[in-house]
Amino acid sequence: MSYENRDMVDKILASRGRLPRREVPDSKLSEEGGCGVTGFIASVPVRGRHIFTPSVQMHNRGNGKGGGIAAVGLSPQDLGVTQDVLDSHYLLQIALLDPKSRPEVESFGISPFLDVHKAERIPTLDDFREIEGLEIRPPDVWRYFVRVKQDALDRFAGENGLESMAPRKVEDEYIYRNSFRINQEFYASLGEQRAFVLSHGRNILILKIVGYAEQVGQYYLLDDFRAHGWIAHQRYPTKGRVWHPGGAHPFIGLNEALVHNGDFANYHAVREYLAQHNIFPQFLTDTEVSVLLFDLWSRTFGYPVEYIIEAMAPTTEHDFDLLPPDKQRIYRRIQSGHINSSPDGPWFFIIARNNPEENYFQLMGITDTSMLRPQVFALQEGEVQIGLICSEKQAIDATLQSLAAEDSRFCPIADKYWNARGGSATDGGSFIFTVADAGRGDGSKQLVCTNKFGEVVRTPDNQRHFKSSLDLSTQASTEGVSSAVEDGLAAADLSGLKDYCRRSLPHWSFASLMRLCQELEVRASSSDDLKSKAIEVLTYLNDRLISTGGKKRSSVLLAVRDSLSRIFSASPGLDESAGGIYRHIDWSTRDTLRPPRDGEGLLVVNARGFPPEGEECDARLIVRAYELGWKRFICYDYTGQRFCGCGLGPNSQGVRIDAYGSSGDYLASGMDGLEIIVHGNAQDQVGQIMKQGKLVVYGDVGQTFMYGAKGGETFVLGNAAGRPLVNAVGRPRVVINGTCLDYLAESFMAGDPLNGGGFVIMNGIEFDKDGNVLEQAMPYPGSNLFSLASGGAIYMRDPYHRVVEAQLNGGVFADLGPADWELILPYLEENERLFGISIERDLLTVKGERKGYQDVYRKVQAITLAVLAGAKPRSEH
Amino acid sequence: MSFGSVALSVIVGRARAARRLNTLTCTGEGGYPQELVPYADNVITQVATGLFGVREETIQYAPVVELKYAQGAKPGLGGHLLGDKVTSAVAALRETVVGNALFSPFPFHSVYSVEDNKKHIDWVKEMNPRALVSVKVSTPTDVDMVAVGSYHAGAHIIHFDGSYGGTGAAPDIAKKNIAMPIEYAIPKVHRFLTEEGVRDQVCLIASGGIRNAMDVAKAIALGADGVVIGTAELVALECIRCGNCESGRGCARGIATTDAELGCMVDEAWAEQRIVNMYTAWRKQWCELLRQYGLRSIRELVGRSDLLVHLDYLEEEERARYKSSPVEHRVL
């Protein structure tokens, strides 16, 4: 900041200290841990109802004691004002905990100083009890469109020495302090709590209740309320009795709303830092201090977003070394000034924000440096664009499904899903979706996704989405498909048909693809043999990252998955008299479960509708079915149900579960013999304490993959998020074709790999849109690899030796000999069979040249550390 | 007290005693030795941060599954078993490398928050629906919030471990210096849960420095439903409290050792009988105490802190009216 700015900053902060305030306790009111957070922003306004489904699906991340939503980029029609008023006026929303307090609130904080363009009680349901499960009446909320009266503003600027500041900034500050005054008078934690300000920014609003987030929308009638960006939060306060929603998220800065998942270890230090800047929290939660920090750094100090993110989640260790020197210099300054106020502990923020000066809306997600909370980002581009940030991928899918059901410009599957790497030199642990005018002169907007460093995240160009209205007329061109399917299915071996599909898919129109699906579906209904073949072909198209030509991969997946679902659901129920091996069960027919009869052998489970956990969940159904004698399962239409494959007990060899859809956390955790195939991305805590069996994931896996695993074979097509294989022992054997965020195989103790122990093969590759294998920029970007490991090994494809000693933290590079290659080769061969990643062409070929295995792969093994072996020196007495 | 930290015969002896006394003992974090399987109905399976030896099978054995998040003697430090004690038998059960120290990380990498805790508890219930789930935590200053959070996450039992426990293997700098003493934590939690209206729905277990029958009675009168005893049982096995627990051959009585030679000093049947003797003797003291108070069951003692006095807070004259002997523990 320049010196004039500094002078102004000092004046602002000093004058804030003169605001009267009450003493409040300096500790948090209630502990709250993680929560469910979800948000999205689109290039077109979308209705509030689309935040409902993801909120409902994340009930198990909250406890119904606090839910809130924020909306940014609102629709003037829905608010009954003109666009001009919406842009220029502050949208002040006040929650009246005591409905009778309104005249007092208005005469204290509104009428003397503010010009009110419009004031209204926002409409609600007549009776909150119409909403099932809502126990506490949400507050009446009054909404005011206001500007500060000129004389009040002049007096304010004069009293505080802010005359030279831009008038709008002075007005912003005025509004901010006015809300502080109102809260001090009518709220102030532990005082008499009669009313508080929910939000006061421009073109942004917040509502919150004691209940679940979606009930906010139901009660305040937001079903059809339109906005570009929405965020929702399910709170999990540990305190049992909560009578008002003051502590619920989101919290407001000025023009930004923040929701938060996690909790700080250094709440007190952050508070102290804020107190030094004359900023005093009033609601006593981590989330409130987070948004106060953001507002201080953004509005008062004027930091660019990149620096704010750096101050929140500092770049450390190896990542810091990778930064260019000028960035290191600036970041070092930022860190030395802000490290004591960086939120410490697990946290993940989603921020919705309006920048009225530069006329854009933003949605950003920031993860802490250690990546301790779950987070998934997603992007969909096309005629309309949407960016999504959630705690769980299934919430993203739920949002998109809800949108697509209403508006065919959205597709139920995103074009791209990914995780951020906290405090990193690669993406900075943050992604920002910015919606701004598209420059087409018609007021339309476009969305751009960037990371912390401003690098743009794109989906492949020149591909289009499928729209049901188009394409289907061109039947003639699809005739060839029909005969190819006929011939392909007649052959004993399906590789011919798969090959045909792989070669044809890039050139096919959507009509041809639909034709293929239809042909397969029709034939699937005629016999079990053709059905299993049809499933195999469609599954191949679903699993493999093959070229889709000019078609969006998400649309191809949609067609294929819909087709699969139709084939699955066409299987006869357990109470129907029909022959064949397939039997179908779903939530409504769950009571028909019985042992398999003659010839029956495959139970198809529709997971939709099952609760994600508890005695009634689908995972328990699978256990009961297994106890009754079922061995083969296809589970589809997952919407985040957890624990798939858990509870079968030891020696479950011969059982196989195929999981389709958005499978949930703790999949395969505890598995001891069976085989699970995940046809898509897997979630967090997958394969915990896994002992034996085989797990294949045709996608990415989430946080703490195979924590404490003892064995088993695992093949992952994509990346793993943070902390895979921590504390793994025994003989787990794992192939990860992508890479990991950080902390791979910390405290790995899996014996001697050449002698029956365990290892991880990490290929560090990815696929381009044409299905070609590419090398990732870094085979392993994290600062910690194999920390404190005492056994096992990592085999890493790193032909350019990009991974350096500094990243190893207890491990050492070792010679990779013929015995090692002999050990890992069978796993790479299985990897080739499963994913089509060729050892010769893809893995051992570097820049077009075939290399020897020892030139491509490197081995990291444990060294005997003095701290690990032997007794510790006697501690002091 | 896991297989690895104490001898197998001690573990089995404790389990046998638990069966005779109709109570429970815990595996600790070292896996579930086959020798314990006959006593499975009296053995709690511990799922701790290192997940050593924890398999679906061992979770399914247990009537109670304990999720250990922290230990009162060393909260925030995880667990460690030093290289000396990682003999081939220990390494085999834990599937690790012989002679290399074993770390249980802090915290649980799959649980960083209360909603993760709920998910974790749900996971255990999915694998073993008949088990009661116990959450073992230390005693931070916000222990009341931790308790109510665990209750809402679905835990049946909340186990607080105060700062005065731990064997000689816990670092001196941590013992008694980080967590709160259990006698502060128990009433804090008991009161808070009562105010929240959920005290009846959860079982509170206290541990950490509870040495004898009267300590147990005090913990219960302060608000615990029951206690967990560690070191006192070892003392019943003639532990001399020399504090050499961490080294492989340091234990003079062959209790805290996995050494092939030292480990046979304790005999299972003897260990069982000694522990049974100890609790039987304690029971006599409790009965006496209850008789004096006119209570019919030790359950009636829960939360009766009105029956306690804090001698240090009394004037000397008044203090003289109390005798400290448990037998004549009454106002003269």
Short mmCIF file of C-alpha atoms in Angstrom, two decimals, chain A residues 29-31 33-35 60-61 65 236 238-241 261 346 372-373 613 615 617 619-620 623 642-643 645-650 665-666 669-671 685 688-689 691 704 707-708 710 723 726-727 729-730 746-747 749 751 790-791 867-872 874-877, chain B residues 48-57 59-60 82-84 94-97 99-105 107-116 118-120 122-123 125-129 142 145 148-149 152-153 168-173 192 195-197 243-244 246-247:
data_model
loop_
_atom_site.label_atom_id
_atom_site.label_comp_id
_atom_site.label_asym_id
_atom_site.label_seq_id
_atom_site.Cartn_x
_atom_site.Cartn_y
_atom_site.Cartn_z
CA LEU A 29 -19.43 -19.33 22.26
CA SER A 30 -19.69 -22.83 20.91
CA GLU A 31 -17.30 -25.24 19.32
CA GLY A 33 -16.37 -28.59 13.76
CA GLY A 34 -16.84 -29.31 10.16
CA CYS A 35 -19.99 -28.59 8.41
CA ASN A 60 -25.37 -35.51 7.72
CA ARG A 61 -22.78 -32.73 7.79
CA LYS A 65 -29.06 -26.24 14.54
CA TYR A 236 -22.93 -28.41 13.29
CA THR A 238 -21.96 -28.79 19.41
CA LYS A 239 -24.06 -26.87 21.86
CA GLY A 240 -27.44 -28.47 22.05
CA ARG A 241 -29.85 -25.60 22.60
CA ASN A 261 -16.11 -25.67 7.31
CA PRO A 346 -8.69 -27.21 9.57
CA LEU A 372 -7.54 -30.65 6.38
CA ARG A 373 -11.09 -30.26 5.10
CA GLU A 613 -25.82 -44.07 6.91
CA GLU A 615 -29.28 -49.28 9.95
CA CYS A 617 -28.63 -47.58 4.59
CA ALA A 619 -24.49 -50.64 2.75
CA ARG A 620 -26.33 -52.55 5.48
CA VAL A 623 -24.35 -56.89 4.18
CA ARG A 642 -21.52 -44.01 2.50
CA PHE A 643 -19.82 -47.24 3.58
CA GLY A 645 -18.63 -52.60 0.85
CA CYS A 646 -18.09 -52.19 4.60
CA GLY A 647 -19.26 -54.76 7.12
CA LEU A 648 -18.94 -57.96 5.10
CA GLY A 649 -16.36 -59.27 7.51
CA PRO A 650 -13.19 -61.23 6.83
CA ASP A 665 -17.21 -41.61 1.89
CA TYR A 666 -15.65 -44.66 3.55
CA SER A 669 -13.19 -49.19 4.39
CA GLY A 670 -12.47 -52.41 6.20
CA MET A 671 -12.80 -54.59 3.15
CA GLN A 685 -11.68 -42.08 3.51
CA GLN A 688 -9.44 -47.26 5.46
CA ILE A 689 -7.96 -50.32 7.26
CA LYS A 691 -6.95 -55.78 4.55
CA THR A 704 -7.01 -39.99 3.43
CA TYR A 707 -5.46 -44.78 5.91
CA GLY A 708 -4.08 -47.55 8.09
CA LYS A 710 -3.01 -53.55 5.84
CA ARG A 723 -2.81 -37.96 2.80
CA VAL A 726 -0.92 -42.71 5.90
CA ASN A 727 0.08 -45.30 8.49
CA VAL A 729 1.28 -51.40 7.14
CA GLY A 730 1.50 -54.97 5.90
CA GLU A 746 3.37 -40.70 5.80
CA SER A 747 4.52 -43.21 8.45
CA MET A 749 5.42 -49.20 7.56
CA GLY A 751 7.81 -54.05 5.41
CA SER A 790 9.97 -47.18 8.10
CA GLY A 791 9.06 -49.69 5.42
CA VAL A 867 14.71 -41.33 16.09
CA LEU A 868 12.80 -44.39 15.02
CA ALA A 869 15.13 -47.18 16.02
CA GLY A 870 16.09 -47.95 19.57
CA ALA A 871 15.00 -46.36 22.78
CA LYS A 872 14.78 -42.64 23.30
CA ARG A 874 15.99 -40.80 29.09
CA SER A 875 13.75 -37.88 29.57
CA GLU A 876 14.50 -35.37 32.26
CA HIS A 877 13.34 -35.95 35.81
CA ALA B 48 -6.82 -45.42 17.58
CA THR B 49 -5.09 -43.01 15.24
CA GLY B 50 -2.43 -45.48 14.08
CA LEU B 51 -5.09 -48.09 13.30
CA PHE B 52 -2.55 -50.76 14.19
CA GLY B 53 -4.01 -54.23 14.00
CA VAL B 54 -7.51 -52.86 13.47
CA ARG B 55 -9.42 -54.87 10.94
CA GLU B 56 -13.09 -55.16 10.17
CA GLU B 57 -13.01 -58.51 11.93
CA ILE B 59 -14.31 -54.38 15.13
CA GLN B 60 -16.96 -57.04 14.63
CA LEU B 82 9.75 -47.18 20.75
CA GLY B 83 11.89 -49.40 18.57
CA ASP B 84 13.05 -51.61 21.43
CA ARG B 94 0.75 -54.79 13.81
CA GLU B 95 2.15 -55.78 10.40
CA THR B 96 5.08 -53.39 10.71
CA VAL B 97 8.87 -53.44 10.67
CA GLY B 99 12.81 -52.70 15.69
CA ASN B 100 11.36 -49.51 14.23
CA ALA B 101 9.45 -47.14 16.44
CA LEU B 102 5.74 -46.96 15.69
CA PHE B 103 3.87 -43.72 15.67
CA SER B 104 0.20 -43.20 16.03
CA PRO B 105 -0.35 -39.80 14.53
CA PRO B 107 -4.97 -36.44 15.18
CA PHE B 108 -7.08 -38.98 13.37
CA HIS B 109 -6.40 -38.13 9.76
CA SER B 110 -9.91 -39.04 8.76
CA VAL B 111 -11.46 -37.04 11.60
CA TYR B 112 -10.74 -33.35 11.80
CA SER B 113 -14.10 -32.22 13.03
CA VAL B 114 -17.26 -33.19 14.81
CA GLU B 115 -19.10 -34.11 11.62
CA ASP B 116 -16.18 -36.32 10.64
CA LYS B 118 -20.19 -38.61 13.32
CA LYS B 119 -19.19 -40.23 10.04
CA HIS B 120 -16.54 -42.26 11.83
CA ASP B 122 -21.53 -44.28 11.66
CA TRP B 123 -18.83 -46.33 9.99
CA LYS B 125 -22.01 -48.92 13.49
CA GLU B 126 -22.25 -50.00 9.87
CA MET B 127 -19.62 -52.69 10.38
CA ASN B 128 -20.91 -53.77 13.77
CA PRO B 129 -24.45 -52.57 14.44
CA ASP B 142 -13.74 -27.17 26.25
CA MET B 145 -18.37 -29.11 24.13
CA VAL B 148 -22.02 -32.88 23.81
CA GLY B 149 -20.68 -32.95 20.26
CA HIS B 152 -24.93 -35.67 19.08
CA ALA B 153 -22.62 -37.55 16.73
CA GLY B 168 6.34 -44.43 32.20
CA ALA B 169 6.28 -44.36 28.41
CA ALA B 170 4.33 -41.10 28.27
CA PRO B 171 6.70 -38.11 28.07
CA ASP B 172 7.19 -36.40 31.42
CA ILE B 173 6.76 -33.02 29.88
CA PHE B 192 -23.20 -29.26 31.08
CA GLU B 195 -28.24 -28.59 31.53
CA GLU B 196 -28.48 -29.68 27.92
CA GLY B 197 -30.94 -32.36 28.96
CA GLY B 243 8.91 -45.63 35.16
CA ASN B 244 11.05 -47.65 32.77
CA GLU B 246 9.32 -47.49 27.37
CA SER B 247 12.39 -49.64 27.03
#
